[in-house]
Short mmCIF file of C-alpha atoms and ligand atoms in Angstrom, two decimals:
data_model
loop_
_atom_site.label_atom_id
_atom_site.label_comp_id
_atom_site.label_asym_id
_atom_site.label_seq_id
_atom_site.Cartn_x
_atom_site.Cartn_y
_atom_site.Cartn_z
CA UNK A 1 122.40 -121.11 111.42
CA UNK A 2 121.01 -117.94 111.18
CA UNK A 3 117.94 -116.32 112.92
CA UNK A 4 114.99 -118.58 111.76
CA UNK A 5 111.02 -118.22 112.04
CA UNK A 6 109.01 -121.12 112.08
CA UNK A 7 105.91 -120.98 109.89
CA UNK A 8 103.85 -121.53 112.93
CA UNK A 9 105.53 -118.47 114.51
CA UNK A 10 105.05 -116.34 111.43
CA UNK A 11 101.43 -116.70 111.24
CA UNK A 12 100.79 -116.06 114.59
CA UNK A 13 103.24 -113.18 114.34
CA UNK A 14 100.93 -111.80 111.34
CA UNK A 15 97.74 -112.43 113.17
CA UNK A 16 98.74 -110.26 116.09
CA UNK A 17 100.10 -107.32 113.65
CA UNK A 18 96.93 -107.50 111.54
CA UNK A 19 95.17 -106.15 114.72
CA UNK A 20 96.59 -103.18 114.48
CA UNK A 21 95.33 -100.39 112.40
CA UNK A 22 96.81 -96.88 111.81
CA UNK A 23 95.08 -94.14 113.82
CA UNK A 24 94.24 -96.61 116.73
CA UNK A 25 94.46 -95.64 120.28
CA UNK A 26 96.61 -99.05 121.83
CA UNK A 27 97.12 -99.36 125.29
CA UNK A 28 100.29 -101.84 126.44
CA UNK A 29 100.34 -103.19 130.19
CA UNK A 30 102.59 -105.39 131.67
CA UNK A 31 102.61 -106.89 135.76
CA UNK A 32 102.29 -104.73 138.30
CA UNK A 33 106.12 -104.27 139.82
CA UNK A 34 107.14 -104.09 136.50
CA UNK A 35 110.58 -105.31 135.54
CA UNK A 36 113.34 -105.07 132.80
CA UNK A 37 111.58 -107.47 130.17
CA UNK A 38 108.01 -106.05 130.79
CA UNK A 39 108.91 -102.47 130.29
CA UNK A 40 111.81 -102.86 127.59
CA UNK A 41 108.87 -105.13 125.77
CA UNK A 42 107.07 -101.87 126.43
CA UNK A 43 109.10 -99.49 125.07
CA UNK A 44 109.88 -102.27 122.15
CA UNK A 45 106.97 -102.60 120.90
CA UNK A 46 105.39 -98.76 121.78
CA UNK A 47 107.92 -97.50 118.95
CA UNK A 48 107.39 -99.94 116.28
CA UNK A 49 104.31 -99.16 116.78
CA UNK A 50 104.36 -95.44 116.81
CA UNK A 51 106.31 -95.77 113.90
CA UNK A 52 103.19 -97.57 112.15
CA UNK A 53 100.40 -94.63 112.96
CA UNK A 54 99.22 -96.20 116.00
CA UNK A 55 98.55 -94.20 119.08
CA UNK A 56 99.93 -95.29 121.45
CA UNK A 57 100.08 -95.70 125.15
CA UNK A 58 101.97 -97.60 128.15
CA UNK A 59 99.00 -97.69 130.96
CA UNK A 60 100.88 -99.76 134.18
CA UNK A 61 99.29 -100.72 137.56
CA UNK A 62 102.69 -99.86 139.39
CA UNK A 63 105.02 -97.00 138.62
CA UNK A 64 108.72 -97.85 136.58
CA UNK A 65 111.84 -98.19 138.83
CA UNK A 66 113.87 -95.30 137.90
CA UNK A 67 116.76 -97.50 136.26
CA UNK A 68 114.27 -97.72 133.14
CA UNK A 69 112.73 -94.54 133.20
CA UNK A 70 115.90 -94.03 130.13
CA UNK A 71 113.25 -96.11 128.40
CA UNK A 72 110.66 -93.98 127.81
CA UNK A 73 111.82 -90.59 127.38
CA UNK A 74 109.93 -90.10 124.03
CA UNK A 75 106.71 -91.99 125.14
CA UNK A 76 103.53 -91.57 126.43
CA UNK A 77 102.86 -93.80 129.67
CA UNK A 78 101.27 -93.10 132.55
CA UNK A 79 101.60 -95.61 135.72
CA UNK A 80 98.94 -93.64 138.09
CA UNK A 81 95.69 -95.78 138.48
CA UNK A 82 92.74 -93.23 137.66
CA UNK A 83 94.41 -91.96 134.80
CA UNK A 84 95.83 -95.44 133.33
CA UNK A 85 92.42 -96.37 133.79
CA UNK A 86 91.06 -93.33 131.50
CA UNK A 87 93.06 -94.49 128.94
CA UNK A 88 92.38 -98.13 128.90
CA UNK A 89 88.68 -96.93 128.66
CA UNK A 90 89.24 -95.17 125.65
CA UNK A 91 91.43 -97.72 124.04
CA UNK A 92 90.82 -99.62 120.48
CA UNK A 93 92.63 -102.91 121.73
CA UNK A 94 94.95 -103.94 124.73
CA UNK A 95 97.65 -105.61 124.74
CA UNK A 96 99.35 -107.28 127.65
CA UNK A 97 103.10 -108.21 127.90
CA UNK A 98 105.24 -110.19 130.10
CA UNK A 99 102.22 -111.71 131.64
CA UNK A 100 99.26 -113.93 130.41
CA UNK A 101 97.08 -113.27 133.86
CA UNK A 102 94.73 -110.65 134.76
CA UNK A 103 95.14 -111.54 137.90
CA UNK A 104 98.90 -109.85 138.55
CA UNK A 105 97.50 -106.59 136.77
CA UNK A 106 96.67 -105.11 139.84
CA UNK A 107 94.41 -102.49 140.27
CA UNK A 108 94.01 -102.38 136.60
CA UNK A 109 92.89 -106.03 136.10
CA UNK A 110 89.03 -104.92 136.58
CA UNK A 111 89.28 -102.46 134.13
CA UNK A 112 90.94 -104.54 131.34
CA UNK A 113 88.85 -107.80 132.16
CA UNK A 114 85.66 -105.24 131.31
CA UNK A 115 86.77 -102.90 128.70
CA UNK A 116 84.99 -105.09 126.07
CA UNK A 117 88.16 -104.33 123.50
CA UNK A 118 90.60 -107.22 122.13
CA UNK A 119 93.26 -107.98 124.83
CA UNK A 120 96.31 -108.71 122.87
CA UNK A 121 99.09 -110.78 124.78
CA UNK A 122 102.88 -111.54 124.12
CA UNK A 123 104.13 -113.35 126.54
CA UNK A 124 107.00 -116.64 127.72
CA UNK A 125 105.39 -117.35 131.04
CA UNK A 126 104.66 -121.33 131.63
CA UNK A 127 101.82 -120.51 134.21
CA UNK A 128 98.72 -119.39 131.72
CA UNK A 129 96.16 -117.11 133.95
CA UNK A 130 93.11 -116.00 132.46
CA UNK A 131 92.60 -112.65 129.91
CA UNK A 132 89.64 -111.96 128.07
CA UNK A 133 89.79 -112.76 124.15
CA UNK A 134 92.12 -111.49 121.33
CA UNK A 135 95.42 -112.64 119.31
CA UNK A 136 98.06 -114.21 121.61
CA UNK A 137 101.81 -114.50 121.12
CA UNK A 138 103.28 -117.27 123.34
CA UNK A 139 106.19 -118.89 123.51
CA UNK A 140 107.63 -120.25 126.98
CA UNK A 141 111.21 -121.17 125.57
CA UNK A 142 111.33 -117.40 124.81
CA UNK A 143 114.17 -116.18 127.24
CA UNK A 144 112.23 -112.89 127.20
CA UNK A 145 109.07 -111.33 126.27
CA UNK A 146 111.47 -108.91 124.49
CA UNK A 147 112.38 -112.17 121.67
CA UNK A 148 108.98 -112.40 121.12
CA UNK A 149 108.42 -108.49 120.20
CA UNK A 150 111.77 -108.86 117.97
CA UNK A 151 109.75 -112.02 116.14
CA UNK A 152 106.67 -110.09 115.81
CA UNK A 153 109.25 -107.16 113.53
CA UNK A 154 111.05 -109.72 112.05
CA UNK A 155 107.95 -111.50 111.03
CA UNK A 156 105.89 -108.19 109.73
CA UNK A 157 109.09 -106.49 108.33
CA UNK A 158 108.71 -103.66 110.38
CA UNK A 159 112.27 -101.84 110.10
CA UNK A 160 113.60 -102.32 114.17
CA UNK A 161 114.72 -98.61 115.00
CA UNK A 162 117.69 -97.62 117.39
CA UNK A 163 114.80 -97.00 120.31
CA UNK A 164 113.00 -100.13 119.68
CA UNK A 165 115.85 -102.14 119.78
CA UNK A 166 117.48 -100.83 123.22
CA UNK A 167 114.12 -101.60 124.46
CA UNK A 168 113.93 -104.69 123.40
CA UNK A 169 118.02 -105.18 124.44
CA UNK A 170 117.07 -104.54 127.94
CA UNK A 171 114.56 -106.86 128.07
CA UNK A 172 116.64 -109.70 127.13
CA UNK A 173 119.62 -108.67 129.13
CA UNK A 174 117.69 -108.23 132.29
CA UNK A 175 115.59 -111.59 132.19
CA UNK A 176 118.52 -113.60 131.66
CA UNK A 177 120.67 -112.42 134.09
CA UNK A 178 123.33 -110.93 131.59
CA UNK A 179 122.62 -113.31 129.56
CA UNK A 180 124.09 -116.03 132.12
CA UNK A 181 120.62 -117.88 133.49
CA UNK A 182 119.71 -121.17 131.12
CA UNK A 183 117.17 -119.57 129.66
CA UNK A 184 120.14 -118.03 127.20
CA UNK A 185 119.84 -119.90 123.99
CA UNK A 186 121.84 -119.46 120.69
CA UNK A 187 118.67 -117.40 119.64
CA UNK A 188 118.66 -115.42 122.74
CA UNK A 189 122.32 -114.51 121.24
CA UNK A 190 121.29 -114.12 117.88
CA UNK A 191 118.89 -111.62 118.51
CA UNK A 192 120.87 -109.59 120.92
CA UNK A 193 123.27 -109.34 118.10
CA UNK A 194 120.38 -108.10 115.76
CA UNK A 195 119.73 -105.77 118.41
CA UNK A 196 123.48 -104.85 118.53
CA UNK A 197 123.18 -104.15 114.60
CA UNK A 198 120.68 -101.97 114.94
CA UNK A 199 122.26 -99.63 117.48
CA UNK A 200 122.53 -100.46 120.59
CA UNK A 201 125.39 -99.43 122.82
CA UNK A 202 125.62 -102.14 125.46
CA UNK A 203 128.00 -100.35 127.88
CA UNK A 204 125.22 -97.33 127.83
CA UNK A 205 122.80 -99.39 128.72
CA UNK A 206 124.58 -101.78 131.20
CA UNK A 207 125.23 -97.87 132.40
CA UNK A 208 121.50 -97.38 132.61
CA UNK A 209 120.19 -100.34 134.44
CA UNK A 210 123.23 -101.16 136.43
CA UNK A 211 124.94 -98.75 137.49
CA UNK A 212 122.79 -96.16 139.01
CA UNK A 213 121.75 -97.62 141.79
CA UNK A 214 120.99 -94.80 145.17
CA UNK A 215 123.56 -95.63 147.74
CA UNK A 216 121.06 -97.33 150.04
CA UNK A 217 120.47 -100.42 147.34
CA UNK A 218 124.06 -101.98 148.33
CA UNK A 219 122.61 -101.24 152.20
CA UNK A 220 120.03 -103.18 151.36
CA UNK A 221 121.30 -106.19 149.97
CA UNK A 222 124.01 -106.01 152.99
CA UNK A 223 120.93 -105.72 155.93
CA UNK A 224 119.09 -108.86 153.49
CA UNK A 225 122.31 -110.95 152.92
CA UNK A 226 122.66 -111.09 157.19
CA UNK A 227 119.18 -113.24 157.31
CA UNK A 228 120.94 -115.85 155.35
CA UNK A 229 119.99 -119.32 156.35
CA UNK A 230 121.27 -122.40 154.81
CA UNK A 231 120.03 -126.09 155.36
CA UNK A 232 122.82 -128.00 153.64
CA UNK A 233 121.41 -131.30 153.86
CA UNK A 234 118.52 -130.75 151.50
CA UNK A 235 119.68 -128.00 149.41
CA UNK A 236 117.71 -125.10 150.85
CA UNK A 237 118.66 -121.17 151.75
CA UNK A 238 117.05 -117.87 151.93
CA UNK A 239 117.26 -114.42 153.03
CA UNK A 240 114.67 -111.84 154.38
CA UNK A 241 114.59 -108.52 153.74
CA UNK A 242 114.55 -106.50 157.28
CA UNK A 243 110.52 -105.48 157.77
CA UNK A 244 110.57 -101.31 157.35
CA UNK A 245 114.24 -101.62 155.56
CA UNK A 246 113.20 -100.51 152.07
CA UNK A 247 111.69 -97.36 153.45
CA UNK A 248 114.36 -96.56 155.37
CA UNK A 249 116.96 -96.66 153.26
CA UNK A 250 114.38 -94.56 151.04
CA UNK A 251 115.04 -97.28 147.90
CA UNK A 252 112.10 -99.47 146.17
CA UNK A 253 111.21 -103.09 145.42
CA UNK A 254 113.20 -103.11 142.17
CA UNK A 255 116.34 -102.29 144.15
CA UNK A 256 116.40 -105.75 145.52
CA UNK A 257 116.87 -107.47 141.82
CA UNK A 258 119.72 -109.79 142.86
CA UNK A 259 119.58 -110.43 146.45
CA UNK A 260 118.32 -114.37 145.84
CA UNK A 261 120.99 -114.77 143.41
CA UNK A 262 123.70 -114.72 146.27
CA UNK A 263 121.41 -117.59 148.37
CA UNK A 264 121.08 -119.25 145.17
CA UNK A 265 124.84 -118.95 144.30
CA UNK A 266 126.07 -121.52 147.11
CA UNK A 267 127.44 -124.77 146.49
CA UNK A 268 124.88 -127.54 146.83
CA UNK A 269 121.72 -125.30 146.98
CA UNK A 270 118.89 -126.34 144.65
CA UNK A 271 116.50 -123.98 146.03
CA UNK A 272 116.66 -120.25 147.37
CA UNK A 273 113.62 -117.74 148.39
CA UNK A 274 113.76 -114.27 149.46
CA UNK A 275 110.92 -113.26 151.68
CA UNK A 276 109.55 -109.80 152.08
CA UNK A 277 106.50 -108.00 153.33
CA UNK A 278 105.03 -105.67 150.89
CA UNK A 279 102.26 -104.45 152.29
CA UNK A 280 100.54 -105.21 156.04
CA UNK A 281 99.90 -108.45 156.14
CA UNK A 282 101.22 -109.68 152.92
CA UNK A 283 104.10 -111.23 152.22
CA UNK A 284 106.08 -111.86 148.93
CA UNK A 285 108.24 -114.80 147.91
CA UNK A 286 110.80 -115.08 145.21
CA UNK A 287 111.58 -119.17 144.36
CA UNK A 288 114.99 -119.51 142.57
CA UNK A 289 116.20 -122.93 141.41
CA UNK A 290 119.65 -124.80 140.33
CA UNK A 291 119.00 -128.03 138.21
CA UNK A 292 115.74 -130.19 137.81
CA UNK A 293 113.70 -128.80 140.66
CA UNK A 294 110.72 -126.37 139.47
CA UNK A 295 109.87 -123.74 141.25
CA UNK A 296 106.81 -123.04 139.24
CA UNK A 297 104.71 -125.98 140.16
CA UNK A 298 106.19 -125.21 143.72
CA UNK A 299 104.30 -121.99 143.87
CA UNK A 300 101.15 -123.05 142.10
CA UNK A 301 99.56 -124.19 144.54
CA UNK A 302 99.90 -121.34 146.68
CA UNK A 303 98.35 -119.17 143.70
CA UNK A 304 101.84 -118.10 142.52
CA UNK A 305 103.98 -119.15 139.05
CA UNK A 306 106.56 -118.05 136.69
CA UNK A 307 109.04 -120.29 135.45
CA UNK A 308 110.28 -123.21 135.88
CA UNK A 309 113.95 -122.07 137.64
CA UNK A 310 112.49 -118.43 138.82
CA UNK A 311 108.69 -117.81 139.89
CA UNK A 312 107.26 -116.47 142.87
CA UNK A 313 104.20 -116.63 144.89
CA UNK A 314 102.51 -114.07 147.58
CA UNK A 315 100.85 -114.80 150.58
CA UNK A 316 98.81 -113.26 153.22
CA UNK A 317 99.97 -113.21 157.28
CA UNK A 318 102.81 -112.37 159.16
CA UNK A 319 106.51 -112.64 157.61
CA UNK A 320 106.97 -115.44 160.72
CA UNK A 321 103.70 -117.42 159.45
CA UNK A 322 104.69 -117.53 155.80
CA UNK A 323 107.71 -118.43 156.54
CA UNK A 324 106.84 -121.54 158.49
CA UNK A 325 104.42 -122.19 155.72
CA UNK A 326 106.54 -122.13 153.02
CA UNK A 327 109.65 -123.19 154.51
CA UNK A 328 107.91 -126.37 155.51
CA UNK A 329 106.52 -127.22 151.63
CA UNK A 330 109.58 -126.32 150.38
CA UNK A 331 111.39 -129.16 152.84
CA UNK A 332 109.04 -131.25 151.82
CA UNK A 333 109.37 -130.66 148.08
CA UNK A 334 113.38 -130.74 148.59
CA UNK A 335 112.28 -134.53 149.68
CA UNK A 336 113.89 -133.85 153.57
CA UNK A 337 112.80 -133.22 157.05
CA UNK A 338 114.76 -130.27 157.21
CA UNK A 339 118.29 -131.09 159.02
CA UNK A 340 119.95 -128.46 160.92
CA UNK A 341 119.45 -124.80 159.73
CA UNK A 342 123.08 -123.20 159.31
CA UNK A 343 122.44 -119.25 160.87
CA UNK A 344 125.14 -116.67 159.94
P1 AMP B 401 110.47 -112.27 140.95
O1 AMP B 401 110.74 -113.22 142.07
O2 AMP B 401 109.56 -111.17 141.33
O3 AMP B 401 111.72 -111.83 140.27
O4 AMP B 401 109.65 -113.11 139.89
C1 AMP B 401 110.16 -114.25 139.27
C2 AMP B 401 109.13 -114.83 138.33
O5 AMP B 401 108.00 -115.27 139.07
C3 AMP B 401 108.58 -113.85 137.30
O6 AMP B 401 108.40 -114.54 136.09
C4 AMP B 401 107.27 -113.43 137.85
O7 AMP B 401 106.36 -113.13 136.83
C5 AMP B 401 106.83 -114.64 138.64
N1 AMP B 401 106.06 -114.22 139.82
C6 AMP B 401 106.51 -113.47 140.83
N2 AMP B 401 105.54 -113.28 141.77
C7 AMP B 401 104.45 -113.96 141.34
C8 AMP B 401 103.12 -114.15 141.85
N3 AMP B 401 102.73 -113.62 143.00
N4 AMP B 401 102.28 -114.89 141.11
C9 AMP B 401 102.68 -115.43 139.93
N5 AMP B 401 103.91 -115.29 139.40
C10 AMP B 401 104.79 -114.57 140.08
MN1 MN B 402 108.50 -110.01 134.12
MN1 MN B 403 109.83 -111.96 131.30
#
């Protein structure tokens, strides 16, 4: 079967590109802590756009993690809040990727919730926020923001060029894992192989993303993967990243992409967090899941979402608070008491 549009898909695909007028001035955002689908979406999207006339502009809350700075050699973006904000003043229409929720724009959320231009969005997240009004995209069986930018050229026949497409490529790759999470359909396939077509080199990019990490990332994930805790009984584990670590081994955020994969990985477990402090007093959470158990209604209530086997949530307190907190909801929605906790 080859790739297919539905007709539902193509005219939402040509309502969003009819937005879009040579000459222009487009801003594209994504969620602050920005990762491989948001900015390859970016990038994506920035040069078949570019290629149309359209001026355009990446404007992010939170600066890119130097793996994907490949991405936007040729473009204009700028990730410092006074100046993104300049430009999402002066901009014709907004539009917002990888996220449907003003809320996790950060410090740029005012701005765009006020700006009084259409606020585009293309997005696969099952948790829908809040954004002020303009042509939407959705598709939550998307493995990636970045199949939803390849629909929107497919559907508008605008010609996918070698930078679009490793954009777009990274995207894909990163949000499913390598293409190994569930979220991998024969699509998700298809469309890498599109991307493929149109000239992507995939050992270059694994290259990119992969395999440039600074020394102290492995540190990292060695100083997280000693927290490990396991309770067996119910199907629970989860690491914690040392409080100060990140600084000291002088990496970022980003660098701990993985780490709840290895908690995740172990036989039996059907649920597995990584907890870290990123700022004072607040504390993130990452929610992984094996099977039927949803991690996005997990974290709604506590203000978070995502999808349904990876979401997240942030709270406010101390690392030890949090984790009682969440540690106790998440026995609870494991259906045990808890058993005893397995230490390393
Ligand atoms: P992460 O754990 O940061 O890799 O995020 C996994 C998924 O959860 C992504 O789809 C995020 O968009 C989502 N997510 C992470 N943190 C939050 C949050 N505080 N609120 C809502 N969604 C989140
Ligand atoms: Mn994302
Ligand atoms: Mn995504």
């Amino acid at each position: 079967m080859p790739f297919s549009l539905s007709p539902d898909k193509r005219a939402a695909a040509h309502q969003l590109a009819a937005a879009f007028q040579p000459g222009q001035r487009v801003c594209l955002i994504t969620h602050v802590n920005p990762d491989g689908d948001g900015l390859g979406s970016e990038a994506g999207l920035a040069h078949l756009l570019l290629a149309r006339g359209v001026e355009v502009v990446v404007t992010n809350p939170t600066p890119t993690p130097p793996r994907f700075g490949f991405l936007f050699e040729d473009l204009p973006r700028v990730d410092r809040t006074a100046e993104a904000v300049k430009e999402l003043r002066r901009a014709d229409l907004i539009v917002v990727l990888d996220i449907s929720d003003l809320g996790r724009l950060g410090m740029l959320s005012e701005t765009v919730r006020t700006r009084g231009a259409p606020v585009l969005c293309i997005d696969h997240h099952v948790s829908a926020g809040e954004l002020p009004a303009g042509a939407r995209y959705i598709d939550s069986e998307a493995a990636a923001t970045g199949e939803l930018v390849f629909e929107l050229a497919v559907a508008n026949d605008w010609p996918l060029t070698q930078p679009a497409a490793r954009g777009l490529y990274v995207a894909i790759l990163t949000d499913t894992g390598g293409f190994r999470f569930s979220n991998t359909r024969p699509r998700t396939l298809r469309i890498a192989a599109e991307l493929l077509e149109a000239g992507v080199d995939p050992e270059e990019i694994y290259l990119e993303v992969y395999a440039r990490a600074p020394e102290g990332r492995p540190r990292l994930f060695a100083e997280a993967l000693q927290t490990l805790v396991v309770e067996p009984e119910i199907g629970l584990a989860w690491v914690t990243v040392p409080p100060g670590a990140i600084e000291r081994l002088g990496v970022s955020s980003d660098d701990l992409d993985g780490v709840v994969e290895f908690p995740r990985s172990i036989e039996g477990v059907r649920m597995a967090l990584l907890f870290r402090e990123v700022s004072q007093g607040r504390i993130k959470v990452s929610l992984r899941s094996v099977g039927d158990v949803d991690v996005a209604a997990f974290a709604k209530p506590f203000g978070g979402g995502g999808h349904t086997k990876a979401a997240g949530l942030a709270l406010h307190g101390s690392l030890a608070e949090v984790q009682a907190t969440v540690l106790a909801a998440a026995r609870d929605y494991l259906g045990g008491n808890g058993g005893s906790p397995r230490h390393g």
